[in-house]
Tab-separated table of C-alpha atoms and ligand atoms in Angstrom:
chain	number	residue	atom	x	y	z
H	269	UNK	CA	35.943	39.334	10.849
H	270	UNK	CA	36.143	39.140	14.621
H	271	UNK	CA	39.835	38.423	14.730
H	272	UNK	CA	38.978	36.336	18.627
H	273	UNK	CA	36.129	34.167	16.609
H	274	UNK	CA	34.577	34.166	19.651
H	275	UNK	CA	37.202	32.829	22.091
H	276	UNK	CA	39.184	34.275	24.706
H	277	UNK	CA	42.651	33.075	23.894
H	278	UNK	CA	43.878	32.391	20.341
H	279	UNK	CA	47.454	31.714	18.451
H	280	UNK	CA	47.834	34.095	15.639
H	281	UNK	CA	50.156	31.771	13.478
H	282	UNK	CA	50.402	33.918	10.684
H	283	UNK	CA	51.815	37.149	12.654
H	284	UNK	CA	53.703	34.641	15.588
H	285	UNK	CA	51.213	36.084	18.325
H	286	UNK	CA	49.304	35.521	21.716
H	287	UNK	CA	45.767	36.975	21.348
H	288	UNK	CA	44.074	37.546	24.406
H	289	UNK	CA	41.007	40.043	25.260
H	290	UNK	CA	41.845	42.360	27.489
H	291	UNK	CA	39.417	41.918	30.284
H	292	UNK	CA	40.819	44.676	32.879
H	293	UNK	CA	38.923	46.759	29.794
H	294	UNK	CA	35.371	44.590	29.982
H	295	UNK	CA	32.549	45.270	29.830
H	296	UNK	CA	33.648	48.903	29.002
H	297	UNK	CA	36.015	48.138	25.619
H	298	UNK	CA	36.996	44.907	23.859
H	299	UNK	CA	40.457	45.313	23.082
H	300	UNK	CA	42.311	42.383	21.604
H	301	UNK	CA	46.354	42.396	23.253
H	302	UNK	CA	48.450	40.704	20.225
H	303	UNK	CA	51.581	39.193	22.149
H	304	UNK	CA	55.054	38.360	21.547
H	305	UNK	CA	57.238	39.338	24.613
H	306	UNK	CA	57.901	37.205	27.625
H	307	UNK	CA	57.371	40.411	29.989
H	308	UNK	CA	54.451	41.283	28.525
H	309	UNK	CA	52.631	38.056	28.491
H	310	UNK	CA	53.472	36.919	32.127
H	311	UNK	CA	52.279	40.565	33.000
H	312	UNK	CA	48.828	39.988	31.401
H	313	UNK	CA	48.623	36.913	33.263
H	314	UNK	CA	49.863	38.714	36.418
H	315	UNK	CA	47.553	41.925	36.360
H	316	UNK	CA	44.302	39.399	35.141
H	317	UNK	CA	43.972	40.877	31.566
H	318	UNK	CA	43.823	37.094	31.136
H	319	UNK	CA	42.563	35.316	33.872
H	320	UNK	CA	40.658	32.281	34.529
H	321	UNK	CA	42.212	29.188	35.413
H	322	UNK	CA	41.961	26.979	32.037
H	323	UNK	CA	42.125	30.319	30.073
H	324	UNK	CA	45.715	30.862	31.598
H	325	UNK	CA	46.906	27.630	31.128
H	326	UNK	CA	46.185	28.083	27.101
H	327	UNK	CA	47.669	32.110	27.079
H	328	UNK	CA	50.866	30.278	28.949
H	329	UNK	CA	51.096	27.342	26.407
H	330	UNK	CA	50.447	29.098	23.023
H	331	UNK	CA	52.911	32.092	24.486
H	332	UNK	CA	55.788	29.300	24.854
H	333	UNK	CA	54.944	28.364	21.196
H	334	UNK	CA	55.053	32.053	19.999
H	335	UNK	CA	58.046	32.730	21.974
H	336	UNK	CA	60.252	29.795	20.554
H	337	UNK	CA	58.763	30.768	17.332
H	338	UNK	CA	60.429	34.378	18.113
H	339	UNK	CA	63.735	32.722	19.200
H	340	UNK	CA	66.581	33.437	16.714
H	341	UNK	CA	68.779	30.403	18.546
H	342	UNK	CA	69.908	28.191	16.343
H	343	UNK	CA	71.981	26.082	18.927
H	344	UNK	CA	69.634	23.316	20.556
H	345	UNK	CA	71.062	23.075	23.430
H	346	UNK	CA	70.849	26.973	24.147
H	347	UNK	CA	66.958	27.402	22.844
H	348	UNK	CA	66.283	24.404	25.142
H	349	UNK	CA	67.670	26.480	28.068
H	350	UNK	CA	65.759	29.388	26.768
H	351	UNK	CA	62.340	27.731	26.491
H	352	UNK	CA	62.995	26.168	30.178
H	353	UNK	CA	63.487	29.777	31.224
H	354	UNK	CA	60.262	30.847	29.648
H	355	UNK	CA	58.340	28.004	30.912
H	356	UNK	CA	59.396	28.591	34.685
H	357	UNK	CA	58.497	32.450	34.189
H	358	UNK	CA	55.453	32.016	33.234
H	359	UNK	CA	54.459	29.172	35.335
H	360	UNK	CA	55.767	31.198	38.245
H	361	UNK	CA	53.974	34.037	36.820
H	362	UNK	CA	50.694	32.903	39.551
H	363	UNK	CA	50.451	30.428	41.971
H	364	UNK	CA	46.950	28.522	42.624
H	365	UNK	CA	45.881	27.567	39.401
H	366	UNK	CA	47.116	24.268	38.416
H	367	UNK	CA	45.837	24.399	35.122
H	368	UNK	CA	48.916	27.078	34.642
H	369	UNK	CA	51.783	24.909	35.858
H	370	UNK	CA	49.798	21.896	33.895
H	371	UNK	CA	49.624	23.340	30.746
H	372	UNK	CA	53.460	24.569	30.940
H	373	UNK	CA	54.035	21.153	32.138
H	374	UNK	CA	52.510	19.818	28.798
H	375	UNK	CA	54.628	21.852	26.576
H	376	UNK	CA	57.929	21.391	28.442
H	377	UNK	CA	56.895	17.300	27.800
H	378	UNK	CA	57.051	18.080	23.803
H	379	UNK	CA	60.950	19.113	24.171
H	380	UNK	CA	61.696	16.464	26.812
H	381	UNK	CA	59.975	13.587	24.578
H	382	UNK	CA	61.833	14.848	21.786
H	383	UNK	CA	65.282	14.745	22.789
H	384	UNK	CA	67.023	14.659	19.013
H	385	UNK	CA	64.491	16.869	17.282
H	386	UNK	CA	66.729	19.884	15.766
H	387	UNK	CA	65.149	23.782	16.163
H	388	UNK	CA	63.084	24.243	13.438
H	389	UNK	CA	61.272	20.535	14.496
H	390	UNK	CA	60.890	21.657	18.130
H	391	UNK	CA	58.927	24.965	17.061
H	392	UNK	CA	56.693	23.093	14.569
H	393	UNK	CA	55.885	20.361	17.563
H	394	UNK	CA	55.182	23.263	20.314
H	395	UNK	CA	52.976	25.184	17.611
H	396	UNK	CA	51.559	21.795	17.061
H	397	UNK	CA	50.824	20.745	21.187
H	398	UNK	CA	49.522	24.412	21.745
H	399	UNK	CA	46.953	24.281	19.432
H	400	UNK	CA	46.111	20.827	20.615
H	401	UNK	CA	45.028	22.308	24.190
H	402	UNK	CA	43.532	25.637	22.831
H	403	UNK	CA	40.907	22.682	21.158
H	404	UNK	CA	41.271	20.499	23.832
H	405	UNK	CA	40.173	23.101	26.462
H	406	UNK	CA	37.113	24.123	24.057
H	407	UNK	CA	36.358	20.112	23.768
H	408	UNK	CA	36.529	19.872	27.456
H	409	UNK	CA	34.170	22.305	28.374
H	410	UNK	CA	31.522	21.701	26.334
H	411	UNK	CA	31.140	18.294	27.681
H	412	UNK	CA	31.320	20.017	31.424
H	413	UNK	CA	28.054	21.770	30.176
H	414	UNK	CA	27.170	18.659	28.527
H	415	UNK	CA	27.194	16.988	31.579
H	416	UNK	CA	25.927	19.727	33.760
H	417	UNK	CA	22.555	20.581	32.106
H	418	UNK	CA	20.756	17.466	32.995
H	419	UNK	CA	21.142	18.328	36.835
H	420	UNK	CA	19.251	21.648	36.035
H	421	UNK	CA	16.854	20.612	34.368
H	422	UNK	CA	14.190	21.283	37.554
H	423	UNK	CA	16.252	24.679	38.323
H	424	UNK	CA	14.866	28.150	37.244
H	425	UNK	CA	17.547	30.328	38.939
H	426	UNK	CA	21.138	29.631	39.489
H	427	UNK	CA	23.856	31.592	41.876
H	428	UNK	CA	27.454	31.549	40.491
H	429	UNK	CA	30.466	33.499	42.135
H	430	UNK	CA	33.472	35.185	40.051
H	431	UNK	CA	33.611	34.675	36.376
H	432	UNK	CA	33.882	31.110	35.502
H	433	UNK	CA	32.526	31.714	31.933
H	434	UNK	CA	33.604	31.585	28.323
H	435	UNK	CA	36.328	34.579	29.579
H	436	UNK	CA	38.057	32.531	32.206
H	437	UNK	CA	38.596	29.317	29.122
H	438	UNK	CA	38.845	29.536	25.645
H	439	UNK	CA	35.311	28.940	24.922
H	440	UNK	CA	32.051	28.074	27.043
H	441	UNK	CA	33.379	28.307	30.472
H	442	UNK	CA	33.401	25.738	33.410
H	443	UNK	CA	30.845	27.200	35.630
H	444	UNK	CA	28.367	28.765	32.846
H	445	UNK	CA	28.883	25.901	30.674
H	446	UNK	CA	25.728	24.113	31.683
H	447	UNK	CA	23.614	27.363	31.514
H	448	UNK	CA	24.858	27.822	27.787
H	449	UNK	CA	24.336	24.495	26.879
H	450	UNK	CA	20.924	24.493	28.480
H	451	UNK	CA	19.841	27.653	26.959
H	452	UNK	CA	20.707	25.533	23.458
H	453	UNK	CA	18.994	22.613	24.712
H	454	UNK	CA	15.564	25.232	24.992
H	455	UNK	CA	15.967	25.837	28.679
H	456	UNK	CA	16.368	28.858	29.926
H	457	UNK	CA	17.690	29.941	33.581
H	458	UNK	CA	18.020	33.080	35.402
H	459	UNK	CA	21.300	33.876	36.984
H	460	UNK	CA	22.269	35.453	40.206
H	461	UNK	CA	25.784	36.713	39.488
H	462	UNK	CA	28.284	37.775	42.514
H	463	UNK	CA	29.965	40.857	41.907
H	464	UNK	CA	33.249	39.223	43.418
H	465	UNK	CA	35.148	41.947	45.389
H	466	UNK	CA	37.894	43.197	45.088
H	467	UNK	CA	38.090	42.390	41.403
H	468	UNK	CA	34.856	42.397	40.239
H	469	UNK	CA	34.979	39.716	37.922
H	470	UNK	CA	31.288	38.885	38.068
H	471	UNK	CA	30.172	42.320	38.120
H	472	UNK	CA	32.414	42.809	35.044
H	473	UNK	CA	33.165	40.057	33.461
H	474	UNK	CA	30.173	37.235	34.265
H	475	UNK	CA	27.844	40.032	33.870
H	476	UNK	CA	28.892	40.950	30.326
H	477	UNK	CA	29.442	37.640	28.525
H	478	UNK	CA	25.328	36.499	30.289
H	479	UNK	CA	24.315	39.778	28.999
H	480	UNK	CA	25.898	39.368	25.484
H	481	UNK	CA	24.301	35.686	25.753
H	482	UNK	CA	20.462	36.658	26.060
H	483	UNK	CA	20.778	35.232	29.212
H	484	UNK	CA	18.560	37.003	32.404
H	485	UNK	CA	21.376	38.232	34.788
H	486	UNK	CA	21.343	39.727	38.113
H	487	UNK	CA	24.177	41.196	40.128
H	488	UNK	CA	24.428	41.184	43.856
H	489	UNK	CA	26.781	42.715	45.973
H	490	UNK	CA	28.822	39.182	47.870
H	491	UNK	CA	27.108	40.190	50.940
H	492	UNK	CA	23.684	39.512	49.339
H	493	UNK	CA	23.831	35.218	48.844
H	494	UNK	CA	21.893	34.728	51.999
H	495	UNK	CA	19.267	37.017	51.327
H	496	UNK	CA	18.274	35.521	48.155
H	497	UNK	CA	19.270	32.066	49.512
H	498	UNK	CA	16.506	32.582	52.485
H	499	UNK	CA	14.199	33.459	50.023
H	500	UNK	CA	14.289	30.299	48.113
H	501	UNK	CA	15.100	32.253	45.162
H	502	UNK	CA	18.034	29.964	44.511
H	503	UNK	CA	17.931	26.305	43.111
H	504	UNK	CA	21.353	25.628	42.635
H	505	UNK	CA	24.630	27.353	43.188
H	506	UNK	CA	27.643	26.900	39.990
H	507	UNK	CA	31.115	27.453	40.834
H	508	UNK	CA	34.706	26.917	39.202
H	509	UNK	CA	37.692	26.128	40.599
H	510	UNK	CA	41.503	26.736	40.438
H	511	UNK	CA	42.728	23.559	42.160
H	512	UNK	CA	40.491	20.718	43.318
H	513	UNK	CA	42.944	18.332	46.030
H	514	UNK	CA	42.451	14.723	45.853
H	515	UNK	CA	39.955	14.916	48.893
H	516	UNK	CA	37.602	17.085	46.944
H	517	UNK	CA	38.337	20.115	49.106
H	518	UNK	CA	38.788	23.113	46.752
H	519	UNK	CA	40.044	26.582	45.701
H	520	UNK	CA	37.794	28.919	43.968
H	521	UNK	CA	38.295	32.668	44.215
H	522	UNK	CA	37.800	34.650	47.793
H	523	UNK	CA	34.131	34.267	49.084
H	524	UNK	CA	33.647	30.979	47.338
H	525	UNK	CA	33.920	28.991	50.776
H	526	UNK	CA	31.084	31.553	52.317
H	527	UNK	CA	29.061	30.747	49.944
H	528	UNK	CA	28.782	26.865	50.111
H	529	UNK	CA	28.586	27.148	54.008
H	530	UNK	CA	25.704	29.462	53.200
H	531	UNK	CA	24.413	27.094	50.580
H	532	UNK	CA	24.689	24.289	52.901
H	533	UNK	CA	22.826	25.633	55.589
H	534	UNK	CA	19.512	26.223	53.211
H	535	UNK	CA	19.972	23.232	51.728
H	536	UNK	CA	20.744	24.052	48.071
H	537	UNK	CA	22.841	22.304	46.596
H	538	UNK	CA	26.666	22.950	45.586
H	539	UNK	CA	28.215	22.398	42.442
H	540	UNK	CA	32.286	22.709	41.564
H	541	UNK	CA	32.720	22.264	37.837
H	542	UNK	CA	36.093	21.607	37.157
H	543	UNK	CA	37.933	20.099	33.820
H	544	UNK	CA	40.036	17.338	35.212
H	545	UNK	CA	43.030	19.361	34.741
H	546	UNK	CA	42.362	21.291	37.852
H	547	UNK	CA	42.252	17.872	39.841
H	548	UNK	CA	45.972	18.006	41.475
H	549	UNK	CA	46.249	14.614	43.222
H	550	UNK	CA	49.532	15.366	44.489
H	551	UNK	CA	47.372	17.760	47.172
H	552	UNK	CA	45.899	15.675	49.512
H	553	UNK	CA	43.824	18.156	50.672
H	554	UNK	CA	43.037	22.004	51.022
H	555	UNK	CA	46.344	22.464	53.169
H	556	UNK	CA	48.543	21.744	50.505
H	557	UNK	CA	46.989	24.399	48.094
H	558	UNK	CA	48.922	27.562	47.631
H	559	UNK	CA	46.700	30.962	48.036
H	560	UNK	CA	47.724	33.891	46.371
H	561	UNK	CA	47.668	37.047	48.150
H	562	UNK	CA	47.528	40.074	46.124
H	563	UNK	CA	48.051	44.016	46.287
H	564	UNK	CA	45.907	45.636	49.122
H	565	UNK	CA	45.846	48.571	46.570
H	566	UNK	CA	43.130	46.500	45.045
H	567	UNK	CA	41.219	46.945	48.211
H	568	UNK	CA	42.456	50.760	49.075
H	569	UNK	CA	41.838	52.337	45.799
H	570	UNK	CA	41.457	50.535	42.481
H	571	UNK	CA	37.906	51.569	41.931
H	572	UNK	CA	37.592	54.571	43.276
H	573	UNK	CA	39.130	58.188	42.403
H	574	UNK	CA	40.448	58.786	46.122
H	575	UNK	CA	41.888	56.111	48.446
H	576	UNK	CA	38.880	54.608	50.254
H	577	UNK	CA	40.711	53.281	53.356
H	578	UNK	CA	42.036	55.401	55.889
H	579	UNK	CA	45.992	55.665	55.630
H	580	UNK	CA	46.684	54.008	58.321
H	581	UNK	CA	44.289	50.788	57.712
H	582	UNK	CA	45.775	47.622	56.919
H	583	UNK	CA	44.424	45.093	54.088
H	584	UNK	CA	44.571	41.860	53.499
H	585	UNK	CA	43.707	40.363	49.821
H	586	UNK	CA	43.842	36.252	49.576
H	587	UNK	CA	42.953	36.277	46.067
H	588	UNK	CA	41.248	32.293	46.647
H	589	UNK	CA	39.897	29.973	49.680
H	590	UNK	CA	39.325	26.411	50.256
H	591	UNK	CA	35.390	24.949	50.085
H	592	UNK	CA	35.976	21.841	52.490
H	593	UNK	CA	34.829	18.768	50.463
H	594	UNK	CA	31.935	17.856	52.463
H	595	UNK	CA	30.143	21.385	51.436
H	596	UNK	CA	30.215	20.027	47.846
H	597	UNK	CA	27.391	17.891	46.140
H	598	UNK	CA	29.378	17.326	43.495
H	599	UNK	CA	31.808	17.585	40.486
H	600	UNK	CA	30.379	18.119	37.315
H	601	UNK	CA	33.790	17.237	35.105
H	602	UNK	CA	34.350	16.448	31.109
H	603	UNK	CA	34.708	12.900	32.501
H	604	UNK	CA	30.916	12.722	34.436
H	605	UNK	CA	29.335	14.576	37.990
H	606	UNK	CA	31.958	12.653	40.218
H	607	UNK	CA	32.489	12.399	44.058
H	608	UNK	CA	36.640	12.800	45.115
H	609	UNK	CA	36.451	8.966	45.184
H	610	UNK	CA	36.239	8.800	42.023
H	611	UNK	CA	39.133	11.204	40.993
H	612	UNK	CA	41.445	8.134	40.867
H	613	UNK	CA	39.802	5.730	38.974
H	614	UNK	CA	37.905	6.861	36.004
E	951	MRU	O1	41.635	35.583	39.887
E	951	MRU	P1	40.873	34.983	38.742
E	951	MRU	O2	39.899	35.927	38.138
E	951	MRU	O3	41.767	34.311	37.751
E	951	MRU	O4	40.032	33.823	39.451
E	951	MRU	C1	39.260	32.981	38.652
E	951	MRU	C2	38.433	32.026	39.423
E	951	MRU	O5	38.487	31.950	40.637
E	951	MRU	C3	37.592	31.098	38.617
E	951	MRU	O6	36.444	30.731	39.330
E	951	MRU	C4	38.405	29.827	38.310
E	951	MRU	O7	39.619	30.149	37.740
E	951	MRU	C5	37.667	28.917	37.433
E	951	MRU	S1	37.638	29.482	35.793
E	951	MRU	C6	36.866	28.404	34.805
């Protein structure tokens, strides 16, 4: 049996591990990375062999459950400290995705809620809140689709940037959610998928899981949105997001912020779909978002077999930017398509 059951992130309980595909392998080999070290997991999280904003937050949270299952403390007081310790690793482990320092956030709440709980107690209850937002994160973003499909309905071909597919959650996706669940609901769409420089996520990875879905897939090099914008061969354009600010403006990975400028200007419109988890209302806006930069090595010489840069070329590798708010339509969430007004309040 497919020991992933069709999901990207899993807790082994039986054997005390993480499972994760390892998508630094896609679309090439589907290995399955079985976890149990701290290094090792915020090191998948760090070189993307688990990436995705809600899809980290779950790898973090069932890795703090496998790693106080590992702990041989029997002190409370000293596995506390030891489970803070792994908590701030891997919440430090990357920067923009709030889903990351949410879902550590969620855990840490089990052993501050549960002050007099001995060892053995605290493991069962982290085990317990893990699996909780493995599910929850599945629930979540089938009703994102859910709530997405009905705005499609008139649409024949959508344009969707990075992967923000079943690979980047548990199960589903944020961003592909409403093509999945429209394909079930007997409507079919054509996608336009970004290949996403440097890392090629939707060459790779958005590619592959369409593919694999039946679904009609075409890659473009980033450069290529406006042509097929101008065309009119676009009705609709489907991002996801790693931290949406309490005025709507947004980070999605690099190129995202071209794109709804671009979509803007033909008119099309320009949809972040986002699990409410990724809503940070302590940002007020885009300025208060971190961005992570990454290696230029990604740039110079990942996917090729000689440097492609000339030696003495520098890079520069912001691994997200910010949409402004007003170059989104809307939010299609788990809780309803919503407007940053409504963030607050329902
Ligand atoms: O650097 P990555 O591959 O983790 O970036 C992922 C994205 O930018 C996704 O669009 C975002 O996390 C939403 S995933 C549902």
């Amino acid at each position: 049996m497919d020991k992933m059951q069709g999901e990207t992130v899993r807790l082994d309980r039986v054997h005390n591990r993480l499972l994760i595909i390892d998508q630094t392998k896609l679309p090439n080999q589907k290995l399955i990375l079985e976890l149990h070290t701290l290094e090792k997991m915020v090191l998948a999280i760090q070189t993307l062999q688990v990436r995705g904003a809600p899809a980290i937050g779950v790898a973090a949270a069932i890795g703090l459950s496998v790693l106080a299952g590992e702990s041989t403390e029997t002190d409370v007081e000293k596995f506390k400290a030891e489970f803070s310790e792994n908590a701030r690793r891997l919440e430090n482990a990357r920067p923009t995705a709030v889903n990351l320092a949410w879902a550590v956030g969620q855990m840490c709440a089990v052993v501050k809620e549960n002050n007099n709980a001995t060892v053995p107690v605290l493991k069962d209850l982290l085990y317990q809140k893990a699996q909780e937002l493995h599910d929850r994160d599945i629930a979540v973003c089938r009703a994102i689709g859910e709530n997405g499909a009905p705005l499609l309905k008139n649409c024949k071909r959508v344009l969707t940037h990075c992967n923000a597919g079943r690979l980047a959650t548990v199960k589903y996706g944020t961003a592909l959610a409403p093509i999945y669940i429209a394909k079930e609901q007997g409507h079919s769409l054509s996608v336009y998928a970004d290949e996403t420089r440097p890392l090629l996520q939707g060459a790779r990875l958005t590619a592959y899981e369409l593919c694999e879905a039946g679904i009609d897939t075409t890659v473009l090099c980033d450069n290529m949105a406006s042509y097929v914008m101008g065309k009119g061969l676009v009705d609709a354009v489907l991002v996801g997001c790693d931290r949406v600010a309490a005025n709507g403006d947004t980070a999605n990975k690099i190129g995202t912020s071209g794109l709804a400028v671009l979509a803007s200007f033909y008119h099309i419109p320009f949809y972040v779909c986002a699990p409410f988890s990724t809503i940070d209302l302590n940002a007020q806006s885009g300025k208060d978002i971190p961005i992570e930069m990454r290696d230029g090595e990604e740039i110079r010489s990942l996917w090729y077999q000689k440097p492609l840069l000339p030696e003495n070329a520098k890079t520069l590798n912001p691994a997200f930017d910010i949409t402004p708010h007003k170059l989104i339509t809307a939010f299609i969430t788990e809780k309803g398509v919503l407007q940053p007004k409504d963030f607050s309040v329902v």
